[in-house]
Coordinates of C-alpha atoms and ligand atoms in Angstrom, one line a residue:
M167 CA 7.1 25.6 2.1
D168 CA 8.2 23.0 0.0
W169 CA 6.3 22.1 -2.9
W170 CA 5.7 18.7 -1.6
N171 CA 4.2 20.2 1.6
D172 CA 1.0 21.2 0.2
A173 CA 0.9 19.1 -3.9
V174 CA -0.8 15.9 -4.0
F175 CA 0.7 12.8 -5.2
Y176 CA -1.1 10.3 -7.3
Q177 CA 0.7 7.0 -7.4
I178 CA 0.7 4.8 -11.2
Y179 CA 1.2 0.7 -11.5
P180 CA 3.0 1.5 -14.9
R181 CA 1.6 -1.9 -16.6
S182 CA -1.6 -0.5 -15.7
F183 CA -2.5 3.0 -16.3
Q184 CA -2.4 3.4 -19.7
D185 CA -1.1 0.8 -23.3
S186 CA 0.2 2.9 -26.3
D187 CA 1.5 -0.5 -28.4
G188 CA -1.4 -2.8 -27.9
D189 CA 0.6 -5.5 -26.0
G190 CA -1.5 -5.6 -23.1
V191 CA 1.0 -4.0 -20.8
G192 CA 1.2 0.1 -19.8
D193 CA 4.1 2.3 -21.1
L194 CA 5.7 5.7 -20.8
A195 CA 3.6 6.6 -24.1
G196 CA 0.7 5.9 -22.8
I197 CA 0.9 7.6 -19.8
E198 CA 2.3 10.9 -20.9
S199 CA -1.2 10.6 -23.7
R200 CA -2.9 10.7 -20.5
L201 CA -0.8 13.3 -18.5
D202 CA -3.9 16.0 -19.9
Y203 CA -7.0 14.1 -17.7
L204 CA -4.6 13.9 -15.2
A205 CA -3.6 17.6 -14.9
G206 CA -7.1 17.9 -15.2
L207 CA -7.7 15.9 -12.1
G208 CA -5.9 18.5 -10.0
V209 CA -3.3 16.1 -8.7
D210 CA 0.2 17.9 -8.8
A211 CA 2.8 15.3 -8.5
L212 CA 3.0 11.7 -10.2
W213 CA 5.0 8.6 -8.6
I214 CA 5.8 6.4 -11.0
S215 CA 6.4 2.8 -9.7
P216 CA 9.4 1.5 -11.7
F217 CA 9.7 1.0 -15.0
F218 CA 13.4 0.0 -15.3
K219 CA 15.2 -3.0 -17.0
S220 CA 13.9 -6.1 -15.5
P221 CA 12.8 -10.1 -15.4
M222 CA 9.6 -9.0 -13.8
K223 CA 9.7 -11.8 -11.5
D224 CA 8.0 -8.9 -9.0
F225 CA 6.5 -6.9 -12.2
G226 CA 9.6 -4.1 -12.1
Y227 CA 10.5 -4.3 -7.8
D228 CA 13.2 -6.5 -9.2
V229 CA 15.8 -4.4 -11.2
S230 CA 18.2 -5.6 -13.7
D231 CA 19.6 -2.3 -14.4
Y232 CA 18.9 1.0 -12.7
V233 CA 19.0 3.5 -15.2
S234 CA 17.5 2.2 -18.1
V235 CA 13.5 1.5 -19.3
D236 CA 12.7 -1.8 -19.8
P237 CA 11.6 -1.9 -23.5
L238 CA 8.1 -3.3 -22.2
F239 CA 8.0 0.4 -21.0
G240 CA 9.3 2.2 -23.9
D241 CA 12.6 3.7 -24.3
M242 CA 14.5 6.5 -22.2
E243 CA 13.9 8.6 -25.3
D244 CA 10.2 8.2 -24.2
F245 CA 11.2 8.6 -20.5
K246 CA 12.5 12.2 -21.1
R247 CA 9.4 12.9 -23.0
L248 CA 7.1 12.0 -20.5
L249 CA 8.7 14.1 -18.3
A250 CA 9.3 17.4 -19.9
A251 CA 5.3 16.9 -21.0
A252 CA 4.5 17.1 -17.6
H253 CA 7.3 19.4 -16.4
R254 CA 4.8 22.0 -18.9
R255 CA 2.2 20.6 -17.6
G256 CA 3.5 21.9 -14.4
L257 CA 3.3 17.8 -13.0
K258 CA 6.1 16.7 -11.0
V259 CA 7.5 13.4 -11.6
V260 CA 8.4 10.8 -9.2
V261 CA 10.3 8.4 -9.8
D262 CA 10.5 4.9 -7.8
L263 CA 14.0 3.5 -6.5
V264 CA 14.5 0.2 -5.1
L265 CA 17.6 0.1 -3.9
N266 CA 17.1 -2.8 -1.2
H267 CA 17.5 -5.4 -3.9
T268 CA 19.0 -5.7 -7.3
S269 CA 17.4 -8.5 -9.6
D270 CA 19.8 -11.8 -10.2
E271 CA 19.8 -10.8 -13.2
H272 CA 21.6 -7.6 -12.8
P273 CA 25.3 -7.5 -14.4
W274 CA 26.3 -6.9 -10.5
F275 CA 25.0 -9.8 -8.8
R276 CA 25.8 -12.0 -12.2
E277 CA 29.7 -11.1 -11.3
A278 CA 29.7 -12.0 -7.4
R279 CA 27.7 -15.0 -7.3
E280 CA 30.4 -16.7 -9.9
A281 CA 33.4 -16.3 -7.0
R282 CA 34.5 -15.7 -3.9
D283 CA 36.9 -13.0 -4.9
S284 CA 35.4 -11.5 -7.5
P285 CA 35.0 -7.9 -7.4
K286 CA 31.2 -7.5 -6.5
H287 CA 31.0 -9.9 -4.7
D288 CA 31.2 -8.3 -1.7
W289 CA 28.4 -5.5 -3.1
Y290 CA 25.9 -8.5 -1.5
I291 CA 25.0 -10.6 1.2
W292 CA 26.7 -13.8 1.8
K293 CA 26.7 -16.7 4.5
P294 CA 29.4 -19.3 3.5
F295 CA 27.7 -23.3 2.9
P296 CA 29.7 -25.2 6.9
E297 CA 32.5 -27.2 6.2
R298 CA 30.6 -30.2 8.1
G299 CA 27.7 -31.5 9.0
P300 CA 24.3 -31.0 8.0
R301 CA 23.9 -27.7 5.8
R302 CA 21.3 -25.5 7.4
P303 CA 20.8 -22.0 7.0
P304 CA 22.1 -19.5 9.3
N305 CA 19.7 -18.2 10.7
N306 CA 15.6 -17.5 10.9
W307 CA 15.2 -14.9 8.9
I308 CA 12.5 -15.3 6.2
S309 CA 11.4 -14.3 2.3
L310 CA 7.7 -12.8 2.8
F311 CA 7.2 -13.4 -0.8
E312 CA 8.3 -17.3 -0.6
L313 CA 7.7 -17.7 2.8
R314 CA 10.6 -19.7 3.6
S315 CA 14.0 -19.7 4.3
A316 CA 15.6 -16.0 3.1
W317 CA 18.4 -18.0 2.4
Y318 CA 19.1 -19.1 -0.7
E319 CA 21.6 -21.7 -2.4
N320 CA 24.5 -20.5 -4.9
P321 CA 26.5 -23.5 -4.8
A322 CA 29.8 -21.8 -7.3
T323 CA 30.9 -20.1 -3.9
P324 CA 29.7 -22.3 -2.2
E325 CA 27.4 -19.8 0.6
W326 CA 24.2 -18.5 0.4
Y327 CA 22.7 -15.5 -0.5
L328 CA 19.9 -13.1 1.6
R329 CA 16.8 -12.2 0.3
T330 CA 13.7 -11.5 1.7
F331 CA 11.4 -10.9 -1.4
T332 CA 11.1 -13.3 -3.8
R333 CA 14.4 -16.1 -4.6
N334 CA 15.3 -13.3 -7.9
Q335 CA 15.9 -10.8 -5.1
P336 CA 19.2 -10.6 -3.8
E337 CA 19.8 -8.5 -0.9
V338 CA 22.7 -6.0 -1.4
N339 CA 25.3 -5.3 1.2
W340 CA 24.9 -1.6 2.3
R341 CA 27.7 -1.5 3.9
N342 CA 30.3 -2.3 1.1
P343 CA 31.8 1.4 0.2
E344 CA 31.8 0.8 -3.6
L345 CA 28.3 -0.4 -3.0
R346 CA 26.8 2.5 -1.6
R347 CA 29.3 4.6 -4.1
A348 CA 27.2 3.1 -6.9
M349 CA 23.9 3.3 -5.6
Y350 CA 24.6 7.0 -5.1
G351 CA 25.2 7.3 -8.9
V352 CA 21.8 6.0 -9.4
L353 CA 20.5 9.1 -7.5
E354 CA 22.4 11.0 -9.6
A355 CA 22.1 9.9 -12.6
W356 CA 18.4 10.5 -12.3
L357 CA 18.7 13.7 -10.8
D358 CA 20.6 15.1 -13.6
L359 CA 18.2 13.6 -16.1
G360 CA 15.5 16.6 -13.9
V361 CA 12.7 13.8 -12.0
D362 CA 11.6 15.7 -9.0
G363 CA 12.3 13.0 -6.1
F364 CA 12.1 9.4 -5.4
R365 CA 9.7 7.2 -3.9
L366 CA 12.4 4.7 -1.9
D367 CA 11.6 1.1 -1.5
V368 CA 11.8 -0.9 1.2
A369 CA 14.1 2.2 2.7
T370 CA 14.4 1.3 5.3
G371 CA 15.5 -2.6 5.6
Y372 CA 18.9 -1.5 3.7
F373 CA 21.1 -2.6 6.5
K374 CA 21.0 -5.9 8.0
D375 CA 22.4 -7.0 11.7
E376 CA 25.9 -7.4 11.3
L377 CA 25.8 -10.5 13.5
F378 CA 23.4 -12.1 11.9
R379 CA 21.1 -13.0 14.9
S380 CA 17.5 -14.5 14.4
N381 CA 15.1 -12.9 14.8
P382 CA 12.6 -13.3 18.4
F383 CA 9.4 -15.2 17.6
K384 CA 7.0 -13.1 17.2
A385 CA 3.1 -14.4 17.8
R386 CA 1.5 -12.3 14.9
L387 CA 1.2 -14.5 11.2
V388 CA 0.5 -11.7 8.9
P389 CA 2.3 -9.5 7.8
D390 CA 5.5 -10.5 10.4
L391 CA 5.5 -14.2 9.2
L392 CA 5.2 -14.7 13.7
Q393 CA 8.3 -13.0 13.7
E394 CA 9.5 -9.6 15.0
H395 CA 12.1 -8.2 12.6
L396 CA 14.6 -6.8 14.8
Y397 CA 17.4 -8.1 13.0
D398 CA 16.5 -8.6 9.2
R399 CA 15.7 -5.3 8.9
N400 CA 15.3 -1.1 11.0
R401 CA 18.8 -1.8 11.6
P402 CA 20.1 2.2 12.6
E403 CA 23.1 2.0 10.6
V404 CA 20.7 3.4 7.7
H405 CA 20.3 6.7 8.7
G406 CA 23.9 7.5 8.0
V407 CA 22.3 6.8 3.8
F408 CA 19.3 9.0 4.7
R409 CA 22.1 11.8 5.3
D410 CA 23.9 10.9 2.4
F411 CA 20.5 10.8 0.3
R412 CA 19.7 13.8 1.3
R413 CA 22.8 15.9 0.9
I414 CA 23.0 14.9 -2.5
A415 CA 18.7 15.4 -3.2
D416 CA 19.8 19.0 -1.6
S417 CA 22.5 20.3 -3.8
Y418 CA 19.9 19.6 -6.6
G419 CA 17.9 22.0 -5.3
G420 CA 13.8 21.1 -5.0
R421 CA 13.6 17.5 -5.2
V422 CA 12.0 15.6 -2.6
L423 CA 12.8 11.7 -1.4
I424 CA 10.2 9.5 -0.2
A425 CA 10.6 6.8 2.4
E426 CA 9.0 3.7 2.1
P427 CA 9.4 2.4 5.5
H428 CA 9.7 -2.0 6.2
G429 CA 6.8 -2.4 8.2
Q430 CA 3.2 -0.6 9.7
D431 CA 5.4 0.9 13.0
R432 CA 4.4 4.6 12.9
S433 CA 8.0 5.4 15.0
L434 CA 9.6 3.7 12.7
A435 CA 8.5 5.9 9.7
A436 CA 8.8 9.1 12.0
S437 CA 12.4 8.4 12.2
C438 CA 13.3 8.3 8.7
H439 CA 13.0 12.0 8.6
G440 CA 16.6 12.2 11.4
E441 CA 16.5 14.3 15.0
A442 CA 18.0 16.5 13.1
G443 CA 15.7 16.9 10.0
D444 CA 18.3 16.3 7.9
E445 CA 16.9 12.8 6.4
L446 CA 14.2 12.2 4.1
H447 CA 11.6 14.7 3.4
M448 CA 8.9 12.0 4.0
A449 CA 7.7 8.9 4.8
F450 CA 5.1 6.8 4.3
N451 CA 2.4 6.0 7.1
F452 CA 0.8 3.5 6.0
E453 CA -1.5 3.1 8.5
F454 CA -4.7 4.3 7.0
L455 CA -4.3 1.4 4.7
T456 CA -5.4 -1.5 7.6
R457 CA -7.6 1.2 9.7
P458 CA -11.1 -0.3 10.5
W459 CA -14.2 1.9 9.3
G460 CA -14.9 4.6 11.6
A461 CA -14.9 7.7 12.8
A462 CA -12.9 7.0 15.5
S463 CA -10.3 4.7 14.5
F464 CA -9.1 7.5 11.6
R465 CA -8.8 10.1 14.9
D466 CA -6.9 8.2 17.2
S467 CA -4.7 7.0 13.9
A468 CA -4.1 10.4 12.0
R469 CA -3.8 12.0 15.8
R470 CA -1.0 9.3 16.9
W471 CA 1.3 10.2 13.5
Y472 CA 0.4 13.8 14.6
G473 CA 1.8 13.0 17.2
A474 CA 4.7 10.7 16.5
L475 CA 6.5 13.0 14.3
P476 CA 9.1 14.7 14.9
P477 CA 9.3 18.6 14.9
G478 CA 9.8 20.0 11.6
A479 CA 8.5 16.6 10.2
W480 CA 6.0 17.0 7.6
P481 CA 2.7 14.1 7.8
N482 CA 1.1 12.4 4.8
F483 CA -1.9 10.1 4.0
T484 CA -2.1 7.1 1.7
L485 CA -5.8 5.5 1.7
S486 CA -4.7 3.1 -1.1
N487 CA -1.9 1.3 -2.7
H488 CA -0.2 -1.1 -5.2
D489 CA 0.3 -3.3 -2.4
Q490 CA -3.1 -4.3 -0.6
P491 CA -6.2 -4.3 -1.1
R492 CA -8.4 -1.1 -2.8
H493 CA -9.7 0.9 -0.1
V494 CA -13.5 0.8 -2.2
H495 CA -13.2 -2.4 -1.7
R496 CA -11.8 -3.2 1.9
Y497 CA -14.4 -0.3 3.1
R498 CA -16.6 -1.6 0.6
K499 CA -20.8 -2.1 2.1
G500 CA -23.8 -3.5 -0.4
A501 CA -25.5 0.1 -1.8
D502 CA -23.5 2.6 0.9
T503 CA -19.9 1.6 -0.7
E504 CA -19.8 5.0 -3.3
A505 CA -21.1 6.5 -0.2
R506 CA -18.5 5.8 1.9
A507 CA -16.2 6.2 -1.0
R508 CA -17.2 10.1 -0.7
V509 CA -16.4 9.8 2.9
A510 CA -12.5 8.3 2.6
A511 CA -11.7 10.8 -0.2
A512 CA -13.2 13.7 1.8
L513 CA -10.4 12.6 4.7
L514 CA -7.8 12.0 2.9
L515 CA -8.0 15.2 0.5
T516 CA -8.6 17.7 4.1
L517 CA -6.7 16.3 6.2
R518 CA -3.0 18.0 7.3
G519 CA -0.4 16.3 5.1
T520 CA 0.7 15.3 1.7
P521 CA -2.2 13.0 0.0
F522 CA -1.1 9.8 -2.0
L523 CA -3.7 8.7 -4.4
Y524 CA -3.4 5.8 -6.2
Y525 CA -4.4 5.5 -9.8
G526 CA -8.1 4.6 -10.5
E527 CA -9.2 5.6 -6.8
E528 CA -11.0 8.8 -8.4
I529 CA -13.6 6.4 -10.2
G530 CA -13.6 4.1 -7.3
M531 CA -12.0 0.7 -8.2
G532 CA -12.2 -1.8 -6.5
C533 CA -10.7 -5.3 -6.4
R534 CA -12.1 -8.5 -7.0
R535 CA -11.3 -12.0 -7.0
L536 CA -8.9 -13.6 -10.0
P537 CA -9.5 -16.7 -10.9
R538 CA -6.0 -19.1 -10.3
K539 CA -4.8 -18.9 -14.0
A540 CA -5.0 -15.2 -13.6
L541 CA -2.6 -14.3 -11.0
R542 CA 0.7 -12.9 -11.9
D543 CA 2.6 -11.8 -8.8
P544 CA 4.6 -14.2 -7.3
L545 CA 3.1 -13.9 -3.6
G546 CA -0.4 -14.5 -4.9
I547 CA 0.3 -17.0 -6.3
R548 CA 1.7 -18.7 -3.7
T549 CA -0.7 -17.6 -1.1
W550 CA -3.7 -19.0 -3.5
P551 CA -6.4 -20.4 -2.9
F552 CA -5.9 -17.1 0.0
S553 CA -7.1 -14.5 -1.1
G554 CA -5.9 -10.9 0.8
F555 CA -2.5 -11.5 0.4
G556 CA -2.1 -11.3 -3.4
R557 CA -1.6 -8.3 -5.0
D558 CA -3.2 -8.4 -9.1
P559 CA -6.9 -7.2 -7.6
E560 CA -5.4 -3.8 -7.3
R561 CA -3.1 -3.2 -9.9
T562 CA -6.2 -4.3 -12.9
P563 CA -6.1 -2.5 -16.1
M564 CA -7.3 1.4 -15.3
Q565 CA -11.0 1.8 -16.5
W566 CA -11.1 4.7 -19.2
D567 CA -14.0 3.1 -20.8
A568 CA -16.7 0.7 -21.6
S569 CA -15.1 -0.3 -24.3
E570 CA -14.1 -4.2 -24.5
G571 CA -9.5 -3.4 -23.5
A572 CA -11.2 -0.3 -20.9
G573 CA -9.5 2.1 -23.1
F574 CA -6.5 0.5 -21.9
T575 CA -5.4 -1.6 -24.3
T576 CA -6.4 -2.8 -27.6
G577 CA -4.8 -5.8 -27.5
T578 CA -5.0 -8.6 -24.4
P579 CA -4.3 -6.9 -20.9
W580 CA -1.7 -8.6 -19.0
L581 CA -4.1 -8.1 -15.9
P582 CA -8.1 -8.8 -16.6
V583 CA -9.7 -5.9 -16.6
N584 CA -12.1 -5.3 -14.2
P585 CA -15.9 -6.5 -15.4
D586 CA -17.4 -3.6 -13.7
A587 CA -15.5 -1.1 -15.9
R588 CA -18.7 -1.2 -18.1
V589 CA -20.4 1.0 -15.6
R590 CA -17.4 2.8 -13.7
N591 CA -14.7 4.3 -16.1
V592 CA -13.3 8.1 -16.7
A593 CA -14.7 8.5 -19.7
A594 CA -18.9 7.7 -18.0
Q595 CA -18.0 10.0 -14.5
E596 CA -16.1 13.0 -16.4
G597 CA -19.3 14.8 -17.8
D598 CA -21.0 13.7 -14.4
P599 CA -21.2 16.7 -11.6
G600 CA -22.7 13.8 -9.7
S601 CA -19.8 11.7 -9.9
L602 CA -17.2 10.3 -7.6
L603 CA -14.7 11.9 -10.2
S604 CA -16.6 15.3 -9.7
F605 CA -16.3 14.7 -6.2
Y606 CA -12.6 14.2 -6.1
K607 CA -12.2 17.2 -8.6
R608 CA -13.9 19.4 -6.5
L609 CA -11.7 18.0 -3.7
L610 CA -8.9 18.9 -5.0
T611 CA -9.8 22.5 -6.7
L612 CA -10.9 23.8 -3.0
R613 CA -7.5 22.1 -2.1
R614 CA -5.1 23.6 -4.5
N615 CA -7.5 26.9 -3.4
I616 CA -7.5 27.3 0.1
P617 CA -4.7 27.8 2.0
A618 CA -5.9 26.2 5.3
L619 CA -6.6 22.8 3.7
R620 CA -3.2 22.7 2.1
S621 CA -0.8 23.5 4.9
G622 CA -3.3 25.1 7.8
D623 CA -3.4 24.6 11.2
L624 CA -5.8 21.2 12.7
E625 CA -7.8 21.1 15.5
F626 CA -10.1 18.0 16.1
L627 CA -13.5 18.9 17.2
G628 CA -15.1 16.5 19.8
E629 CA -14.4 12.4 20.2
D630 CA -17.4 11.6 17.8
P631 CA -17.6 8.1 17.6
D632 CA -19.3 8.5 14.1
V633 CA -18.6 11.7 13.5
L634 CA -14.8 12.8 12.5
A635 CA -15.1 16.7 12.7
F636 CA -11.9 19.0 12.3
R637 CA -10.9 22.7 11.9
R638 CA -8.2 24.1 9.5
S639 CA -7.4 27.1 10.1
P640 CA -4.8 29.5 8.1
S641 CA -0.8 28.3 9.3
R642 CA -0.2 29.7 12.9
T643 CA 2.9 27.7 12.9
A644 CA 6.5 26.6 10.8
V645 CA 5.3 24.5 7.8
G646 CA 6.9 21.0 8.9
D647 CA 5.7 20.8 11.8
G648 CA 3.8 17.8 12.2
A649 CA 1.9 17.7 15.1
E650 CA -1.8 18.5 15.5
R651 CA -2.0 22.1 17.0
A652 CA -4.8 24.1 19.2
G653 CA -4.0 27.5 18.2
G654 CA -0.5 29.5 18.1
T655 CA 0.4 32.4 20.1
D656 CA 1.8 34.0 16.8
P657 CA 0.1 37.0 15.4
A658 CA -2.7 35.8 13.6
P659 CA -2.6 35.5 9.6
A660 CA -4.9 38.0 7.5
R661 CA -9.0 36.9 7.6
A662 CA -8.9 36.7 3.6
D663 CA -7.9 33.4 4.3
P664 CA -10.4 31.0 5.5
E665 CA -10.7 28.6 7.8
V666 CA -12.8 25.7 6.9
L667 CA -15.0 23.0 9.4
V668 CA -14.6 19.4 7.9
I669 CA -17.1 17.5 9.3
L670 CA -17.5 13.6 7.9
N671 CA -20.4 10.9 8.9
F672 CA -19.2 8.2 8.6
A673 CA -22.0 6.1 10.0
G674 CA -24.1 4.0 7.6
G675 CA -27.3 6.2 10.1
R676 CA -28.7 10.1 10.9
R677 CA -26.2 11.6 13.3
A678 CA -26.3 14.8 15.2
F679 CA -23.5 17.3 14.9
P680 CA -24.0 20.5 16.9
L681 CA -22.1 23.3 14.2
P682 CA -19.8 25.4 16.4
E683 CA -19.8 28.2 14.5
G684 CA -22.0 29.1 10.7
G685 CA -20.5 28.2 7.6
R686 CA -21.1 28.0 3.9
V687 CA -21.3 24.5 1.9
L688 CA -17.6 24.5 -0.2
A689 CA -18.2 21.0 -1.2
G690 CA -20.8 17.9 0.2
T691 CA -22.6 14.9 -0.5
R692 CA -26.4 16.4 0.4
R693 CA -26.3 20.5 0.5
P694 CA -25.7 22.5 -2.0
E695 CA -22.5 24.5 -2.4
G696 CA -23.2 27.8 -1.4
S697 CA -26.2 27.4 1.5
I698 CA -25.6 28.6 4.4
L699 CA -25.3 26.9 7.7
G700 CA -26.1 28.3 10.9
A701 CA -24.6 27.4 14.4
G702 CA -26.2 24.8 15.9
D703 CA -27.5 21.3 15.2
A704 CA -26.7 19.9 11.9
G705 CA -28.1 16.8 11.9
L706 CA -26.2 14.6 8.9
E707 CA -27.3 12.4 7.0
A708 CA -25.7 9.0 6.1
Y709 CA -21.9 9.6 5.2
E710 CA -22.6 12.6 4.6
V711 CA -19.9 14.3 4.2
L712 CA -19.1 18.7 4.7
V713 CA -16.4 21.1 3.7
L714 CA -17.5 24.0 5.2
E715 CA -16.0 27.8 5.0
R716 CA -16.1 29.6 8.4
T717 CA -18.5 32.8 8.3
G718 CA -18.8 33.0 11.9
T719 CA -22.1 33.6 12.8
Ligands
NOJ1034 C1 8.6 -3.0 -1.8 C2 7.2 -2.9 -3.2 O1 6.0 -1.7 -2.7 C3 6.9 -3.8 -3.3 O2 5.6 -4.2 -4.4 C4 7.8 -4.7 -4.4 O3 7.7 -6.2 -3.8 C5 8.8 -5.1 -2.7 N1 9.3 -3.9 -1.7 C6 10.0 -5.9 -3.0 O4 10.1 -4.7 -4.0

């Protein structure tokens, strides 16, 4: 059992979490000042989105110096202080490495683009202009954030370079051994500093087709832009790099590697673990980011994910992140929105697998449409006035209190604070036992204290379209076996560890539910903690959450 198997991760988008110097942008000292809050919330690990030197064309996902801190966020001393302070509180820290591309202001690219014989030229991906005839891009690959060809002209050499996000994010050439060594050095430098692991941005995208073949047509606009991305990403050569990453991480011990797969394909995510279990520890399962609301929807998705994982791989779940509308927004339904947020929280925090929370979800932060002039995300600006593509709405400042800057900043925030911060904020919820924040804390405490919830087996109970129910029992299987288990053949563990029943009513009305066995309420939205329910019809209220310790009667 490794620490990340039963840890709860909390993603911090550093621009938006806490500003300490009044410039309107969050920073590392700000995060440090909120560590007590995070420890008190009950999470175990922080994933901090990029804070490295960057021209901020993609808000930090365009890195111009991998082992540095952008002055906007502080300096390396601030990072070291933050890391030590987190460790003192038992919090792990995972940093976000963006190794598929650099910024076009990275010294490597500046040198590479000067001349074809510059030593760094082959560290990027180039195609020469044709000697004669019309100058058409070498293939149909597209840039996701610019909605045009992925090939951008570099007259100096004269060639195109490849970038599949913004034009300012040239893709590096992982086939070049020197580039690889330089990237491995980046991992080692952060591991030497003591970080607990990495989230690897678009990790499956590192390699492109050697023959640069055009992608076939696919009749799906979002998010594929009418292409099946066969050749511009997700090539098999990446597994060699994953094995190297793993060797490096293992040589330090206790460090975690988490892939962001490029795309939503669960088998792609599953493949990141490696057939022999010698690649990455986890790969994000993004299905919950787009699932429609409903018990059957989430049950089917979780079941498919458990089934897709190779033996030895460990599942994970995430409802929101910095690239997708927040789940509270996606699942909003007038006066039912808050009740739905509780069902979602209970689902995320009781399933078998590592949960990833996104800052602010614990207080039910939502999204709102921003005026054109407030937009900052290049994708949002490009796709305006269509909403749903731009990512600013899920990146608004953390809502700490009811003050003008929401306790996030004393200056002008880089993105407008959501006006609901006046009522929806940490200060308002902290002392209120009935708040969403208190509900998250209760679930996090349960998860921490009950082995069955942290690492136990999971068995779905029934196929009700509205009620998602499952039993968690102390593990009879090796931790790391991602499969849903109906039981095992090993001897049963000592009875001291309770079994837990989780029952979630996704419907906005009452539903019958035949409770297979009696239980004591550990957490719930309707019934008081400690109350005892006998076997039989539990008669669930709308959106009721019930987490029961099995008493057996
Ligand atoms: C995925 C990141 O999550 C996203 O925010 C970023 O824009 C792209 N990768 C490019 O780095």
